[in-house]
Short mmCIF file of N, CA and C in Angstrom, two decimals:
data_model
loop_
_atom_site.label_atom_id
_atom_site.label_comp_id
_atom_site.label_asym_id
_atom_site.label_seq_id
_atom_site.Cartn_x
_atom_site.Cartn_y
_atom_site.Cartn_z
N UNK A 1119 -7.89 11.66 24.79
CA UNK A 1119 -6.69 12.65 24.82
C UNK A 1119 -6.99 13.81 24.67
N UNK A 1120 -6.53 14.60 25.96
CA UNK A 1120 -6.69 16.29 26.15
C UNK A 1120 -5.70 17.26 25.48
N UNK A 1121 -6.25 18.58 25.12
CA UNK A 1121 -5.50 19.53 24.06
C UNK A 1121 -4.81 20.14 25.07
N UNK A 1122 -3.88 20.72 24.57
CA UNK A 1122 -2.96 21.47 25.08
C UNK A 1122 -3.97 22.58 25.98
N UNK A 1123 -4.32 23.58 25.03
CA UNK A 1123 -5.39 24.13 25.89
C UNK A 1123 -5.92 23.92 27.17
N UNK A 1124 -6.76 22.59 27.25
CA UNK A 1124 -7.18 22.02 28.37
C UNK A 1124 -6.20 21.49 29.75
N UNK A 1125 -5.10 21.12 29.20
CA UNK A 1125 -4.27 21.17 30.56
C UNK A 1125 -3.79 22.16 30.34
N UNK A 1126 -3.42 22.93 30.04
CA UNK A 1126 -2.77 24.17 31.14
C UNK A 1126 -4.21 25.38 30.95
N UNK A 1127 -5.39 25.17 31.29
CA UNK A 1127 -6.33 26.18 31.47
C UNK A 1127 -6.12 26.77 32.61
N UNK A 1128 -5.76 26.11 33.69
CA UNK A 1128 -5.68 26.76 34.82
C UNK A 1128 -4.44 27.80 35.09
N UNK A 1129 -3.62 28.03 34.11
CA UNK A 1129 -2.96 28.53 34.48
C UNK A 1129 -1.76 28.28 32.66
N UNK A 1130 -2.62 28.91 32.65
CA UNK A 1130 -1.73 28.92 31.08
C UNK A 1130 -0.32 29.81 30.72
N UNK A 1131 -0.05 30.39 31.74
CA UNK A 1131 1.27 31.59 31.85
C UNK A 1131 2.53 30.01 31.64
N UNK A 1132 2.00 28.91 32.22
CA UNK A 1132 2.89 27.99 31.93
C UNK A 1132 3.92 27.65 30.47
N UNK A 1133 2.69 28.25 29.70
CA UNK A 1133 3.07 27.87 28.42
C UNK A 1133 4.04 28.69 27.97
N UNK A 1134 4.35 29.45 28.30
CA UNK A 1134 5.87 30.69 28.44
C UNK A 1134 6.84 30.14 28.84
N UNK A 1135 7.23 28.60 29.75
CA UNK A 1135 8.11 28.50 30.25
C UNK A 1135 9.09 27.63 29.34
N UNK A 1136 10.59 27.58 28.69
CA UNK A 1136 10.73 27.02 27.68
C UNK A 1136 10.73 25.59 28.29
N UNK A 1137 11.27 25.10 28.96
CA UNK A 1137 10.84 23.68 29.68
C UNK A 1137 9.60 22.92 29.34
N UNK A 1138 8.38 23.44 29.48
CA UNK A 1138 6.98 23.46 29.00
C UNK A 1138 7.10 23.40 27.38
N UNK A 1139 7.30 24.28 26.99
CA UNK A 1139 7.69 24.66 25.36
C UNK A 1139 8.46 23.32 24.46
N UNK A 1140 9.53 22.87 25.00
CA UNK A 1140 10.28 21.85 24.93
C UNK A 1140 9.27 20.18 24.75
N UNK A 1141 8.75 20.43 26.06
CA UNK A 1141 7.64 19.22 26.30
C UNK A 1141 7.04 19.04 25.26
N UNK A 1142 6.10 20.32 25.13
CA UNK A 1142 5.28 20.38 23.97
C UNK A 1142 5.92 20.00 22.40
N UNK A 1143 6.70 20.37 22.13
CA UNK A 1143 7.66 20.33 21.04
C UNK A 1143 7.38 18.26 20.80
N UNK A 1144 8.29 17.94 21.81
CA UNK A 1144 8.74 16.20 22.19
C UNK A 1144 7.05 15.60 22.04
N UNK A 1145 6.26 16.06 22.37
CA UNK A 1145 5.13 15.66 22.84
C UNK A 1145 4.37 15.89 20.60
N UNK A 1146 4.43 16.77 20.51
CA UNK A 1146 4.14 16.84 19.28
C UNK A 1146 5.13 15.93 18.25
N UNK A 1147 6.16 15.54 18.16
CA UNK A 1147 6.90 14.42 17.43
C UNK A 1147 6.89 12.97 17.58
N UNK A 1148 6.14 12.81 18.73
CA UNK A 1148 5.83 11.69 19.78
C UNK A 1148 4.31 11.37 18.61
N UNK A 1149 3.69 12.53 18.48
CA UNK A 1149 2.36 11.92 17.70
C UNK A 1149 2.38 11.91 16.79
N UNK A 1150 3.33 12.38 16.02
CA UNK A 1150 3.78 12.71 14.86
C UNK A 1150 4.15 11.17 14.04
N UNK A 1151 4.90 10.18 15.24
CA UNK A 1151 5.54 9.39 14.42
C UNK A 1151 4.51 8.05 15.24
N UNK A 1152 3.41 8.45 16.01
CA UNK A 1152 2.29 7.69 16.40
C UNK A 1152 1.83 7.31 15.03
N UNK A 1153 1.53 8.39 14.04
CA UNK A 1153 0.96 8.43 13.06
C UNK A 1153 1.20 7.66 11.85
N UNK A 1154 2.55 8.24 11.41
CA UNK A 1154 3.46 7.49 11.16
C UNK A 1154 3.06 5.74 10.93
N UNK A 1155 3.57 5.51 12.39
CA UNK A 1155 4.03 4.15 12.11
C UNK A 1155 2.35 3.56 12.76
N UNK A 1156 1.03 4.19 12.87
CA UNK A 1156 -0.42 3.82 12.19
C UNK A 1156 -0.05 3.66 10.78
N UNK A 1157 0.02 4.54 10.14
CA UNK A 1157 0.17 4.29 8.44
C UNK A 1157 0.82 3.52 7.58
N UNK A 1158 1.90 3.12 8.97
CA UNK A 1158 2.88 1.72 8.32
C UNK A 1158 2.63 0.62 8.50
N UNK A 1159 1.75 0.53 9.58
CA UNK A 1159 1.22 -0.96 9.32
C UNK A 1159 -0.01 -1.26 8.99
N UNK A 1160 -0.65 -0.26 8.83
CA UNK A 1160 -2.13 -0.46 7.66
C UNK A 1160 -1.54 -0.69 6.51
N UNK A 1161 -0.29 0.16 5.96
CA UNK A 1161 0.30 0.07 4.92
C UNK A 1161 0.70 -1.30 4.68
N UNK A 1162 1.67 -1.80 5.60
CA UNK A 1162 2.21 -3.42 5.46
C UNK A 1162 0.76 -4.54 5.20
N UNK A 1163 -0.21 -3.99 5.86
CA UNK A 1163 -1.37 -5.01 5.69
C UNK A 1163 -2.04 -5.12 4.66
N UNK A 1164 -1.59 -3.51 3.91
CA UNK A 1164 -2.49 -3.53 2.31
C UNK A 1164 -1.37 -4.32 1.43
N UNK A 1165 0.00 -4.23 1.88
CA UNK A 1165 0.83 -4.81 0.53
C UNK A 1165 0.89 -6.43 0.77
N UNK A 1166 0.38 -6.71 2.52
CA UNK A 1166 0.62 -8.33 2.16
C UNK A 1166 -0.91 -8.98 1.60
N UNK A 1167 -2.21 -8.11 1.92
CA UNK A 1167 -3.27 -8.36 0.86
C UNK A 1167 -3.08 -8.28 -0.57
N UNK A 1168 -2.02 -7.47 -0.98
CA UNK A 1168 -1.78 -7.24 -2.26
C UNK A 1168 -1.06 -8.24 -2.36
N UNK A 1169 -0.04 -8.77 -1.90
CA UNK A 1169 0.73 -9.75 -2.87
C UNK A 1169 -0.21 -11.07 -1.99
N UNK A 1170 -1.02 -11.37 -1.42
CA UNK A 1170 -1.83 -12.12 -1.40
C UNK A 1170 -3.22 -13.13 -2.43
N UNK A 1171 -3.12 -11.65 -3.01
CA UNK A 1171 -3.88 -11.53 -3.80
C UNK A 1171 -3.59 -12.11 -5.04
N UNK A 1172 -2.00 -11.65 -5.39
CA UNK A 1172 -1.65 -11.56 -6.97
C UNK A 1172 -1.19 -13.33 -6.34
N UNK A 1173 -0.82 -13.45 -5.49
CA UNK A 1173 -0.64 -15.42 -5.12
C UNK A 1173 -1.69 -16.32 -5.29
N UNK A 1174 -2.59 -15.50 -5.44
CA UNK A 1174 -4.78 -16.59 -5.15
C UNK A 1174 -4.41 -16.47 -7.16
N UNK A 1175 -4.39 -15.40 -7.16
CA UNK A 1175 -4.51 -15.28 -9.34
C UNK A 1175 -3.63 -15.89 -10.10
N UNK A 1176 -2.40 -16.13 -9.26
CA UNK A 1176 -1.71 -16.98 -9.97
C UNK A 1176 -1.73 -17.83 -9.76
N UNK A 1177 -2.19 -18.92 -8.92
CA UNK A 1177 -2.66 -20.37 -8.74
C UNK A 1177 -3.83 -20.42 -9.32
N UNK A 1178 -4.84 -19.17 -9.75
CA UNK A 1178 -5.90 -19.80 -10.11
C UNK A 1178 -5.43 -19.62 -11.93
N UNK A 1179 -4.70 -19.28 -12.29
CA UNK A 1179 -4.42 -19.32 -13.50
C UNK A 1179 -3.71 -20.67 -13.74
N UNK A 1180 -2.63 -21.23 -12.87
CA UNK A 1180 -1.70 -22.57 -13.04
C UNK A 1180 -3.30 -23.64 -13.95
N UNK A 1181 -4.36 -23.37 -12.33
CA UNK A 1181 -5.00 -24.71 -12.38
C UNK A 1181 -5.98 -24.68 -13.64
N UNK A 1182 -6.57 -23.05 -14.32
CA UNK A 1182 -7.07 -23.07 -15.82
C UNK A 1182 -6.18 -23.24 -16.89
N UNK A 1183 -5.10 -23.43 -16.61
CA UNK A 1183 -3.67 -23.91 -17.71
C UNK A 1183 -3.51 -25.47 -17.75
N UNK A 1184 -3.63 -26.47 -16.33
CA UNK A 1184 -3.77 -27.33 -15.98
C UNK A 1184 -4.94 -27.82 -17.07
N UNK A 1185 -6.43 -27.21 -17.05
CA UNK A 1185 -7.74 -27.88 -17.49
C UNK A 1185 -7.50 -27.42 -19.17
N UNK A 1186 -7.26 -26.32 -19.30
CA UNK A 1186 -7.08 -26.23 -20.75
C UNK A 1186 -6.22 -27.64 -21.17
N UNK A 1187 -5.09 -27.45 -20.66
CA UNK A 1187 -3.78 -28.37 -20.99
C UNK A 1187 -4.83 -30.20 -21.08
N UNK A 1188 -5.58 -30.48 -20.21
CA UNK A 1188 -6.46 -31.11 -19.88
C UNK A 1188 -7.45 -31.71 -21.13
N UNK A 1189 -8.10 -30.67 -21.37
CA UNK A 1189 -9.19 -30.35 -22.63
C UNK A 1189 -8.42 -30.76 -23.74
N UNK A 1190 -7.31 -29.82 -23.96
CA UNK A 1190 -6.47 -30.01 -25.09
C UNK A 1190 -5.46 -31.08 -25.51
N UNK A 1191 -4.52 -31.61 -24.40
CA UNK A 1191 -4.34 -32.70 -25.14
C UNK A 1191 -4.09 -34.08 -23.92
N UNK A 1192 -5.11 -34.33 -22.84
CA UNK A 1192 -5.79 -35.37 -22.86
C UNK A 1192 -4.77 -35.30 -21.45
N UNK A 1193 -3.81 -34.31 -20.77
CA UNK A 1193 -3.23 -34.79 -19.77
C UNK A 1193 -4.15 -35.05 -18.32
N UNK A 1194 -3.44 -34.98 -17.15
CA UNK A 1194 -4.17 -35.33 -16.31
C UNK A 1194 -5.25 -34.11 -15.77
N UNK A 1195 -6.39 -34.78 -15.24
CA UNK A 1195 -7.11 -33.17 -14.95
C UNK A 1195 -6.40 -32.64 -13.33
N UNK A 1196 -6.61 -31.29 -13.36
CA UNK A 1196 -6.36 -30.82 -12.62
C UNK A 1196 -7.19 -31.24 -10.72
N UNK A 1197 -6.69 -31.45 -9.99
CA UNK A 1197 -7.12 -31.64 -8.64
C UNK A 1197 -8.16 -31.02 -7.76
N UNK A 1198 -9.23 -30.63 -8.49
CA UNK A 1198 -9.69 -29.58 -7.97
C UNK A 1198 -10.08 -29.39 -6.39
N UNK A 1199 -10.62 -30.32 -5.78
CA UNK A 1199 -10.52 -30.42 -4.38
C UNK A 1199 -9.12 -29.95 -3.48
N UNK A 1200 -8.16 -30.75 -4.07
CA UNK A 1200 -6.65 -30.38 -3.43
C UNK A 1200 -6.48 -28.62 -3.34
N UNK A 1201 -6.60 -28.56 -4.58
CA UNK A 1201 -6.72 -27.00 -5.30
C UNK A 1201 -7.28 -26.02 -3.63
N UNK A 1202 -8.14 -26.16 -3.89
CA UNK A 1202 -9.17 -25.31 -2.92
C UNK A 1202 -9.02 -25.35 -1.60
N UNK A 1203 -8.18 -26.65 -1.04
CA UNK A 1203 -7.61 -26.56 0.30
C UNK A 1203 -6.47 -26.20 0.43
N UNK A 1204 -5.57 -26.30 -0.88
CA UNK A 1204 -4.44 -25.60 -0.06
C UNK A 1204 -4.54 -24.78 -0.53
N UNK A 1205 -5.34 -23.53 -1.35
CA UNK A 1205 -5.77 -22.25 -1.99
C UNK A 1205 -5.95 -21.75 0.01
N UNK A 1206 -7.25 -22.30 0.62
CA UNK A 1206 -7.84 -21.67 1.37
C UNK A 1206 -6.44 -22.22 2.94
N UNK A 1207 -5.89 -23.04 3.03
CA UNK A 1207 -4.67 -22.79 3.86
C UNK A 1207 -3.89 -21.84 3.89
N UNK A 1208 -3.81 -21.79 2.85
CA UNK A 1208 -2.66 -20.23 2.47
C UNK A 1208 -2.89 -19.18 2.96
N UNK A 1209 -4.45 -18.91 2.38
CA UNK A 1209 -4.74 -17.61 2.64
C UNK A 1209 -4.99 -17.84 4.40
N UNK A 1210 -5.35 -18.29 4.93
CA UNK A 1210 -5.60 -18.38 6.23
C UNK A 1210 -4.23 -18.31 7.24
N UNK A 1211 -3.18 -18.85 6.70
CA UNK A 1211 -1.96 -18.98 7.25
C UNK A 1211 -1.48 -17.70 7.28
N UNK A 1212 -1.44 -17.05 5.85
CA UNK A 1212 -1.06 -15.60 5.66
C UNK A 1212 -1.61 -14.61 6.25
N UNK A 1213 -2.93 -14.99 6.83
CA UNK A 1213 -4.01 -13.69 7.05
C UNK A 1213 -3.23 -14.46 8.90
N UNK A 1214 -3.02 -14.94 9.32
CA UNK A 1214 -2.43 -15.67 10.74
C UNK A 1214 -1.10 -14.71 10.48
N UNK A 1215 -0.14 -14.98 10.21
CA UNK A 1215 1.10 -14.95 10.29
C UNK A 1215 1.19 -13.12 9.92
N UNK A 1216 0.52 -12.20 9.12
CA UNK A 1216 0.29 -11.08 9.21
C UNK A 1216 -0.55 -9.76 10.18
N UNK A 1217 -1.58 -11.03 10.85
CA UNK A 1217 -2.35 -10.19 11.56
C UNK A 1217 -3.46 -9.88 10.92
N UNK A 1218 -3.85 -10.47 9.81
CA UNK A 1218 -4.85 -9.75 9.31
C UNK A 1218 -6.34 -10.71 9.79
N UNK A 1219 -7.37 -10.10 9.92
CA UNK A 1219 -8.34 -11.32 10.84
C UNK A 1219 -9.86 -10.90 9.63
N UNK A 1220 -9.80 -11.83 8.89
CA UNK A 1220 -11.32 -11.88 8.10
C UNK A 1220 -12.62 -11.66 8.66
#
């Protein structure tokens, strides 16, 4: 991206023209919007990752509770292979939906 001085270096007097000044103001607004959009986009991915991690922790806590109940009360033991498969599927699907590449 060229700077304003580079663009107008052959004719700097054009910078004094009202139309050019309006155009420069408009370009600055667009640049600000682009920066804000990029921030929001990355922020959304950060929020998605935080949400995903919270769900993973919640699932881990649930499986730990099942294991404790199994040991304490003799309930059915947790199905670890299914849990791991479900967890992996959840993470991969969520990453695909959020366009997060691992």
